[in-house]
Short mmCIF file of C-alpha atoms in Angstrom, two decimals:
data_model
loop_
_atom_site.label_atom_id
_atom_site.label_comp_id
_atom_site.label_asym_id
_atom_site.label_seq_id
_atom_site.Cartn_x
_atom_site.Cartn_y
_atom_site.Cartn_z
CA UNK A 1 -11.13 -1.98 -129.21
CA UNK A 2 -10.91 1.71 -128.52
CA UNK A 3 -10.33 3.29 -125.10
CA UNK A 4 -13.85 4.53 -124.80
CA UNK A 5 -15.39 1.16 -125.72
CA UNK A 6 -13.20 -0.06 -123.05
CA UNK A 7 -14.56 2.46 -120.33
CA UNK A 8 -18.19 1.80 -121.09
CA UNK A 9 -18.22 -2.00 -120.92
CA UNK A 10 -15.77 -2.47 -118.17
CA UNK A 11 -17.60 -2.67 -114.83
CA UNK A 12 -14.47 -1.64 -112.73
CA UNK A 13 -13.18 1.68 -113.00
CA UNK A 14 -10.34 0.67 -110.91
CA UNK A 15 -8.33 -0.54 -113.90
CA UNK A 16 -5.65 0.96 -115.98
CA UNK A 17 -5.33 0.57 -120.07
CA UNK A 18 -3.87 -2.63 -121.00
CA UNK A 19 -5.05 -4.42 -118.07
CA UNK A 20 -7.95 -6.46 -120.04
CA UNK A 21 -7.20 -7.81 -123.23
CA UNK A 22 -6.76 -11.57 -123.39
CA UNK A 23 -7.81 -13.27 -126.49
CA UNK A 24 -7.16 -16.57 -127.79
CA UNK A 25 -3.59 -15.51 -129.24
CA UNK A 26 -2.79 -14.25 -125.84
CA UNK A 27 -3.82 -17.74 -124.12
CA UNK A 28 -2.00 -19.77 -126.73
CA UNK A 29 1.33 -17.30 -126.49
CA UNK A 30 1.06 -17.72 -122.07
CA UNK A 31 0.54 -21.80 -122.54
CA UNK A 32 3.33 -22.07 -125.36
CA UNK A 33 5.71 -20.12 -123.00
CA UNK A 34 4.85 -21.98 -119.54
CA UNK A 35 5.48 -25.40 -121.83
CA UNK A 36 8.63 -23.96 -123.13
CA UNK A 37 9.98 -23.17 -119.74
CA UNK A 38 8.74 -26.32 -118.32
CA UNK A 39 10.63 -28.51 -121.09
CA UNK A 40 13.82 -26.78 -120.72
CA UNK A 41 13.67 -26.42 -116.95
CA UNK A 42 13.24 -30.29 -116.58
CA UNK A 43 15.92 -31.12 -119.14
CA UNK A 44 18.27 -28.70 -117.27
CA UNK A 45 17.20 -30.40 -113.66
CA UNK A 46 17.70 -33.90 -115.07
CA UNK A 47 21.15 -33.08 -116.24
CA UNK A 48 22.20 -31.71 -113.23
CA UNK A 49 21.10 -34.61 -111.29
CA UNK A 50 22.66 -36.92 -113.91
CA UNK A 51 25.97 -34.81 -113.75
CA UNK A 52 26.16 -35.05 -109.71
CA UNK A 53 26.30 -38.62 -109.45
CA UNK A 54 28.51 -39.66 -112.71
CA UNK A 55 31.74 -40.85 -113.49
CA UNK A 56 31.95 -40.20 -117.00
CA UNK A 57 33.29 -36.43 -116.38
CA UNK A 58 36.47 -35.23 -114.70
CA UNK A 59 35.48 -35.05 -111.06
CA UNK A 60 36.69 -31.44 -110.10
CA UNK A 61 34.80 -29.96 -113.19
CA UNK A 62 31.38 -31.04 -111.43
CA UNK A 63 30.73 -28.51 -108.95
CA UNK A 64 31.39 -26.03 -111.86
CA UNK A 65 29.10 -27.74 -114.33
CA UNK A 66 26.37 -28.01 -111.76
CA UNK A 67 26.46 -23.92 -110.84
CA UNK A 68 26.28 -23.54 -114.55
CA UNK A 69 23.32 -25.37 -115.07
CA UNK A 70 21.54 -23.85 -112.30
CA UNK A 71 22.36 -20.56 -113.25
CA UNK A 72 21.02 -21.25 -116.62
CA UNK A 73 17.72 -22.94 -115.26
CA UNK A 74 17.37 -19.69 -113.18
CA UNK A 75 17.61 -17.90 -116.72
CA UNK A 76 15.05 -19.96 -117.80
CA UNK A 77 12.40 -19.56 -115.06
CA UNK A 78 13.01 -15.90 -115.10
CA UNK A 79 12.32 -15.58 -118.60
CA UNK A 80 9.42 -18.27 -119.30
CA UNK A 81 7.42 -18.32 -115.75
CA UNK A 82 8.30 -14.58 -114.29
CA UNK A 83 8.18 -13.06 -117.75
CA UNK A 84 11.38 -11.07 -117.28
CA UNK A 85 11.90 -9.80 -120.49
CA UNK A 86 13.72 -6.98 -122.86
CA UNK A 87 10.13 -5.61 -123.53
CA UNK A 88 9.64 -1.97 -122.93
CA UNK A 89 7.18 -2.51 -120.04
CA UNK A 90 10.10 -4.73 -118.23
CA UNK A 91 12.99 -2.06 -118.26
CA UNK A 92 12.47 -1.31 -114.91
CA UNK A 93 12.13 -5.27 -113.63
CA UNK A 94 15.38 -5.79 -115.55
CA UNK A 95 17.31 -2.90 -113.51
CA UNK A 96 16.22 -4.19 -110.46
CA UNK A 97 17.23 -7.43 -111.13
CA UNK A 98 20.48 -6.32 -112.13
CA UNK A 99 21.01 -4.50 -108.91
CA UNK A 100 19.80 -7.64 -106.80
CA UNK A 101 22.31 -9.84 -108.72
CA UNK A 102 25.12 -7.10 -107.75
CA UNK A 103 24.14 -7.27 -104.09
CA UNK A 104 23.81 -11.06 -104.12
CA UNK A 105 27.34 -11.51 -105.93
CA UNK A 106 28.72 -8.82 -103.54
CA UNK A 107 27.18 -10.73 -100.64
CA UNK A 108 28.20 -14.26 -101.16
CA UNK A 109 31.95 -13.12 -102.51
CA UNK A 110 32.47 -11.00 -99.79
CA UNK A 111 31.30 -13.72 -97.38
CA UNK A 112 33.61 -16.48 -98.67
CA UNK A 113 36.45 -14.10 -99.20
CA UNK A 114 36.37 -12.73 -95.76
CA UNK A 115 35.24 -16.07 -93.90
CA UNK A 116 38.50 -18.00 -95.92
CA UNK A 117 41.16 -15.42 -94.47
CA UNK A 118 39.47 -15.32 -91.38
CA UNK A 119 39.98 -19.05 -91.23
CA UNK A 120 43.44 -18.73 -92.18
CA UNK A 121 44.41 -16.19 -89.70
CA UNK A 122 42.85 -17.81 -86.91
CA UNK A 123 44.59 -19.54 -84.02
CA UNK A 124 43.73 -23.13 -84.78
CA UNK A 125 40.53 -24.63 -82.97
CA UNK A 126 42.40 -27.00 -80.20
CA UNK A 127 44.90 -24.40 -79.21
CA UNK A 128 41.74 -21.86 -78.19
CA UNK A 129 40.19 -24.74 -76.66
CA UNK A 130 43.10 -25.50 -74.53
CA UNK A 131 43.17 -21.84 -73.54
CA UNK A 132 39.83 -21.83 -72.11
CA UNK A 133 40.50 -24.74 -69.85
CA UNK B 1 -4.00 19.51 -127.44
CA UNK B 2 -0.60 18.91 -125.51
CA UNK B 3 -0.46 22.54 -123.42
CA UNK B 4 -2.42 24.02 -121.28
CA UNK B 5 -5.30 25.94 -122.97
CA UNK B 6 -6.71 28.39 -120.79
CA UNK B 7 -9.83 29.38 -122.60
CA UNK B 8 -10.82 25.36 -123.20
CA UNK B 9 -13.88 24.39 -120.57
CA UNK B 10 -12.92 22.31 -117.50
CA UNK B 11 -14.02 19.08 -118.86
CA UNK B 12 -13.07 16.31 -116.71
CA UNK B 13 -12.92 12.85 -117.84
CA UNK B 14 -14.74 9.79 -116.49
CA UNK B 15 -12.11 9.65 -113.49
CA UNK B 16 -12.16 13.28 -112.61
CA UNK B 17 -9.20 14.20 -114.33
CA UNK B 18 -8.62 17.42 -115.87
CA UNK B 19 -8.60 16.95 -119.98
CA UNK B 20 -6.50 20.34 -120.30
CA UNK B 21 -3.58 19.22 -118.51
CA UNK B 22 -3.43 16.03 -120.43
CA UNK B 23 -1.69 15.47 -123.61
CA UNK B 24 -3.79 13.55 -126.38
CA UNK B 25 -4.19 9.83 -125.86
CA UNK B 26 -2.53 10.33 -122.46
CA UNK B 27 -4.73 7.36 -120.94
CA UNK B 28 -2.86 5.17 -123.50
CA UNK B 29 0.61 6.02 -122.39
CA UNK B 30 0.23 5.84 -118.35
CA UNK B 31 1.68 2.54 -117.24
CA UNK B 32 -0.96 0.09 -116.48
CA UNK B 33 -1.50 -0.71 -112.69
CA UNK B 34 -0.76 -4.25 -113.18
CA UNK B 35 2.77 -3.20 -114.54
CA UNK B 36 3.32 -1.27 -111.53
CA UNK B 37 2.04 -3.49 -109.16
CA UNK B 38 4.62 -6.38 -110.46
CA UNK B 39 7.23 -3.73 -110.15
CA UNK B 40 6.56 -3.28 -106.48
CA UNK B 41 6.34 -6.94 -105.79
CA UNK B 42 9.48 -7.78 -107.81
CA UNK B 43 11.30 -5.58 -105.59
CA UNK B 44 10.09 -7.43 -102.40
CA UNK B 45 11.06 -10.68 -104.07
CA UNK B 46 14.34 -9.36 -104.68
CA UNK B 47 14.96 -8.55 -101.19
CA UNK B 48 13.87 -12.06 -100.17
CA UNK B 49 16.35 -13.26 -102.81
CA UNK B 50 19.11 -11.24 -101.07
CA UNK B 51 17.87 -12.43 -97.67
CA UNK B 52 18.29 -15.93 -99.01
CA UNK B 53 21.65 -15.29 -100.32
CA UNK B 54 22.80 -14.67 -96.95
CA UNK B 55 21.82 -17.92 -95.61
CA UNK B 56 23.58 -19.69 -98.50
CA UNK B 57 26.67 -17.61 -97.87
CA UNK B 58 26.49 -18.91 -94.31
CA UNK B 59 25.52 -22.84 -95.30
CA UNK B 60 28.65 -22.78 -97.91
CA UNK B 61 30.96 -21.33 -95.13
CA UNK B 62 29.81 -23.61 -92.43
CA UNK B 63 29.30 -26.55 -94.59
CA UNK B 64 32.66 -28.44 -93.64
CA UNK B 65 31.73 -27.53 -89.70
CA UNK B 66 30.32 -31.08 -88.81
CA UNK B 67 31.51 -31.39 -85.34
CA UNK B 68 32.50 -35.21 -85.91
CA UNK B 69 28.77 -35.47 -86.94
CA UNK B 70 27.08 -36.63 -90.25
CA UNK B 71 27.94 -34.78 -93.35
CA UNK B 72 25.55 -34.39 -96.40
CA UNK B 73 26.77 -37.14 -97.94
CA UNK B 74 25.53 -39.52 -95.31
CA UNK B 75 22.31 -37.79 -94.67
CA UNK B 76 21.05 -36.66 -98.65
CA UNK B 77 18.51 -38.82 -100.20
CA UNK B 78 18.70 -37.87 -104.02
CA UNK B 79 15.55 -39.65 -105.54
CA UNK B 80 13.72 -37.89 -102.38
CA UNK B 81 15.14 -34.53 -103.32
CA UNK B 82 14.28 -35.36 -107.32
CA UNK B 83 10.94 -36.10 -106.14
CA UNK B 84 10.49 -32.70 -104.47
CA UNK B 85 12.08 -31.06 -107.28
CA UNK B 86 9.55 -32.45 -109.78
CA UNK B 87 6.64 -31.36 -107.54
CA UNK B 88 7.72 -27.73 -107.37
CA UNK B 89 8.49 -27.57 -110.90
CA UNK B 90 5.23 -29.19 -112.02
CA UNK B 91 3.72 -26.80 -109.32
CA UNK B 92 5.21 -23.68 -110.84
CA UNK B 93 3.92 -24.91 -114.19
CA UNK B 94 0.36 -25.32 -112.88
CA UNK B 95 0.31 -21.88 -111.29
CA UNK B 96 1.16 -20.44 -114.33
CA UNK B 97 -1.91 -22.05 -116.01
CA UNK B 98 -4.00 -20.51 -113.18
CA UNK B 99 -2.82 -17.23 -113.66
CA UNK B 100 -3.96 -17.61 -117.22
CA UNK B 101 -7.10 -19.27 -116.28
CA UNK B 102 -7.89 -16.25 -113.86
CA UNK B 103 -7.17 -13.68 -116.65
CA UNK B 104 -9.45 -15.73 -119.09
CA UNK B 105 -12.34 -16.02 -116.03
CA UNK B 106 -12.55 -19.34 -116.85
CA UNK B 107 -13.46 -20.99 -113.42
CA UNK B 108 -12.58 -24.76 -114.07
CA UNK B 109 -9.33 -24.03 -115.49
CA UNK B 110 -8.55 -21.41 -112.70
CA UNK B 111 -9.62 -23.63 -109.81
CA UNK B 112 -8.24 -26.78 -111.50
CA UNK B 113 -4.81 -25.50 -111.81
CA UNK B 114 -4.94 -23.91 -108.42
CA UNK B 115 -5.73 -27.20 -106.74
CA UNK B 116 -3.05 -28.76 -108.63
CA UNK B 117 -0.45 -26.18 -107.42
CA UNK B 118 -1.54 -26.57 -103.95
CA UNK B 119 -1.66 -30.28 -104.02
CA UNK B 120 1.82 -30.37 -105.26
CA UNK B 121 3.32 -27.82 -103.39
CA UNK B 122 1.55 -29.71 -100.20
CA UNK B 123 3.39 -32.96 -101.46
CA UNK B 124 6.79 -30.93 -101.36
CA UNK B 125 6.39 -29.79 -97.75
CA UNK B 126 5.11 -33.44 -96.96
CA UNK B 127 8.03 -35.11 -98.17
CA UNK B 128 10.32 -32.25 -96.53
CA UNK B 129 9.06 -32.48 -93.27
CA UNK B 130 9.43 -36.25 -93.78
CA UNK B 131 13.01 -35.53 -94.55
CA UNK B 132 13.40 -33.39 -91.48
CA UNK B 133 11.76 -36.04 -88.95
CA UNK B 134 14.02 -38.48 -90.33
CA UNK B 135 17.32 -36.58 -89.76
CA UNK B 136 16.18 -35.51 -85.97
CA UNK B 137 15.48 -38.94 -85.29
CA UNK B 138 18.58 -40.29 -86.32
CA UNK B 139 20.62 -37.42 -84.11
CA UNK B 140 21.03 -35.02 -87.10
CA UNK B 141 19.07 -32.43 -85.95
CA UNK B 142 20.12 -28.75 -86.03
CA UNK B 143 21.61 -28.52 -82.90
CA UNK B 144 24.14 -31.43 -83.65
CA UNK B 145 26.57 -29.25 -85.74
CA UNK B 146 26.83 -25.84 -87.37
CA UNK B 147 26.76 -27.44 -90.91
CA UNK B 148 23.14 -28.86 -89.41
CA UNK B 149 21.96 -25.59 -88.00
CA UNK B 150 22.91 -24.05 -91.32
CA UNK B 151 21.21 -26.73 -93.46
CA UNK B 152 17.72 -26.46 -91.32
CA UNK B 153 17.93 -22.75 -91.24
CA UNK B 154 18.47 -22.59 -95.21
CA UNK B 155 16.05 -25.45 -96.07
CA UNK B 156 13.55 -24.60 -93.56
CA UNK B 157 13.12 -21.07 -94.43
CA UNK B 158 12.60 -22.19 -97.72
CA UNK B 159 9.96 -24.54 -96.71
CA UNK B 160 8.22 -21.68 -94.45
CA UNK B 161 8.20 -19.93 -97.51
CA UNK B 162 6.23 -22.46 -99.19
CA UNK B 163 3.78 -22.90 -96.16
CA UNK B 164 3.27 -19.16 -96.55
CA UNK B 165 2.82 -20.02 -100.40
CA UNK B 166 -0.03 -22.57 -99.70
CA UNK B 167 -1.60 -20.23 -97.16
CA UNK B 168 -1.94 -17.55 -99.72
CA UNK B 169 -3.11 -19.74 -102.24
CA UNK B 170 -6.14 -20.75 -100.45
CA UNK B 171 -6.86 -16.99 -99.54
CA UNK B 172 -6.78 -16.45 -103.35
CA UNK B 173 -9.18 -19.21 -104.29
CA UNK B 174 -11.31 -17.93 -101.46
CA UNK B 175 -11.25 -14.31 -102.79
CA UNK B 176 -12.05 -15.27 -106.24
CA UNK B 177 -14.73 -17.85 -105.01
CA UNK B 178 -16.28 -15.02 -102.99
CA UNK B 179 -15.47 -11.81 -105.04
CA UNK B 180 -15.02 -13.03 -108.57
CA UNK B 181 -11.94 -11.89 -111.10
CA UNK B 182 -12.23 -8.25 -110.06
CA UNK B 183 -8.98 -6.05 -111.59
CA UNK B 184 -7.63 -5.86 -107.56
CA UNK B 185 -7.76 -9.65 -107.40
CA UNK B 186 -6.16 -10.39 -110.82
CA UNK B 187 -3.42 -8.06 -109.56
CA UNK B 188 -3.16 -9.90 -106.52
CA UNK B 189 -3.21 -13.49 -108.26
CA UNK B 190 -0.03 -12.13 -110.30
CA UNK B 191 1.88 -11.49 -107.19
CA UNK B 192 1.25 -14.72 -105.79
CA UNK B 193 2.37 -16.31 -109.35
CA UNK B 194 5.40 -14.25 -109.04
CA UNK B 195 6.15 -15.46 -105.46
CA UNK B 196 5.33 -19.19 -106.32
CA UNK B 197 7.74 -19.00 -109.18
CA UNK B 198 10.38 -17.19 -106.95
CA UNK B 199 10.44 -19.93 -104.60
CA UNK B 200 10.99 -22.28 -107.56
CA UNK B 201 14.00 -20.74 -108.59
CA UNK B 202 15.33 -20.35 -104.84
CA UNK B 203 14.70 -24.11 -104.90
CA UNK B 204 16.94 -24.55 -107.98
CA UNK B 205 19.76 -22.92 -105.88
CA UNK B 206 19.15 -24.79 -103.24
CA UNK B 207 18.94 -28.40 -104.72
CA UNK B 208 22.18 -27.75 -106.62
CA UNK B 209 24.09 -26.11 -103.77
CA UNK B 210 22.91 -27.99 -101.00
CA UNK B 211 22.04 -31.55 -101.74
CA UNK B 212 23.86 -32.19 -105.40
CA UNK B 213 26.79 -30.65 -104.33
CA UNK B 214 26.82 -32.10 -100.68
CA UNK B 215 26.07 -35.43 -102.02
CA UNK B 216 29.09 -35.38 -104.45
CA UNK B 217 31.30 -33.99 -101.92
#
């Protein structure tokens, strides 16, 4: 369908190129993508719930495993549900995501770091309570 | 014709744009409005995620500050959380189906999937409210300890987002019902589905950090 065809038979002038091309192939692809995402996310969720209560693995490794599973599942959601891909239309979205991840990591790591040292350097709580009496 | 040609007659295209300033096939190279709107809304969602990361950091710092009160291990009910997780994940899936239905302009598909999304979201909220009520009833409300303040802030903020999402869902259904599958309404549906999927991403972090790690602790 050429551009002029689209303009002539499309009743809404407030549209842009590329907006409205949905055919059977796109639909099969779209539903397939959501199905793959659902299957992967379900798998990762089930594994996470199983790992959290298991005694099969060395116990201190469980939180690490849970974090890895969660990050993997967030990736699955981003790719299959939010459609953040490496395509040319998506470069800006990926760059924004990278910046967001940077801020989130700084915020989390900075908070843990500072609060751990603050706790370390602070007077024990019972002594503070005594001073307030 | 790519450079400005002064001898050419002004012959605007359908939208009044001066063709003399446009390279050939310029219209094909313009970014689609759909992509631009999605990008703008994605920036908002990232800022929302950053806000949530601050709540997560607060929670992680305060998780041990139970002040002699109950800890997560005693309070959390993992089977409940599993049902909540299933509701939200399935609603994310049906929300994706609804956005496909809207782009196809197929009413039965769009309304059915939106209704499923709304019901699953409402079920999630109901379970969460019930959980909160139970905790407050056994004296583990947000005022009991710093841990519980952080818990109710973090999980409650996500719950408020889901509530807002449900209201948005109803307005999207009403808009399609009243005005049809107009291009601007399809873009709003895109934003809504991005919002709903993002809530599920935040829930992944939430059930991992708060519930699974809390119950294992």
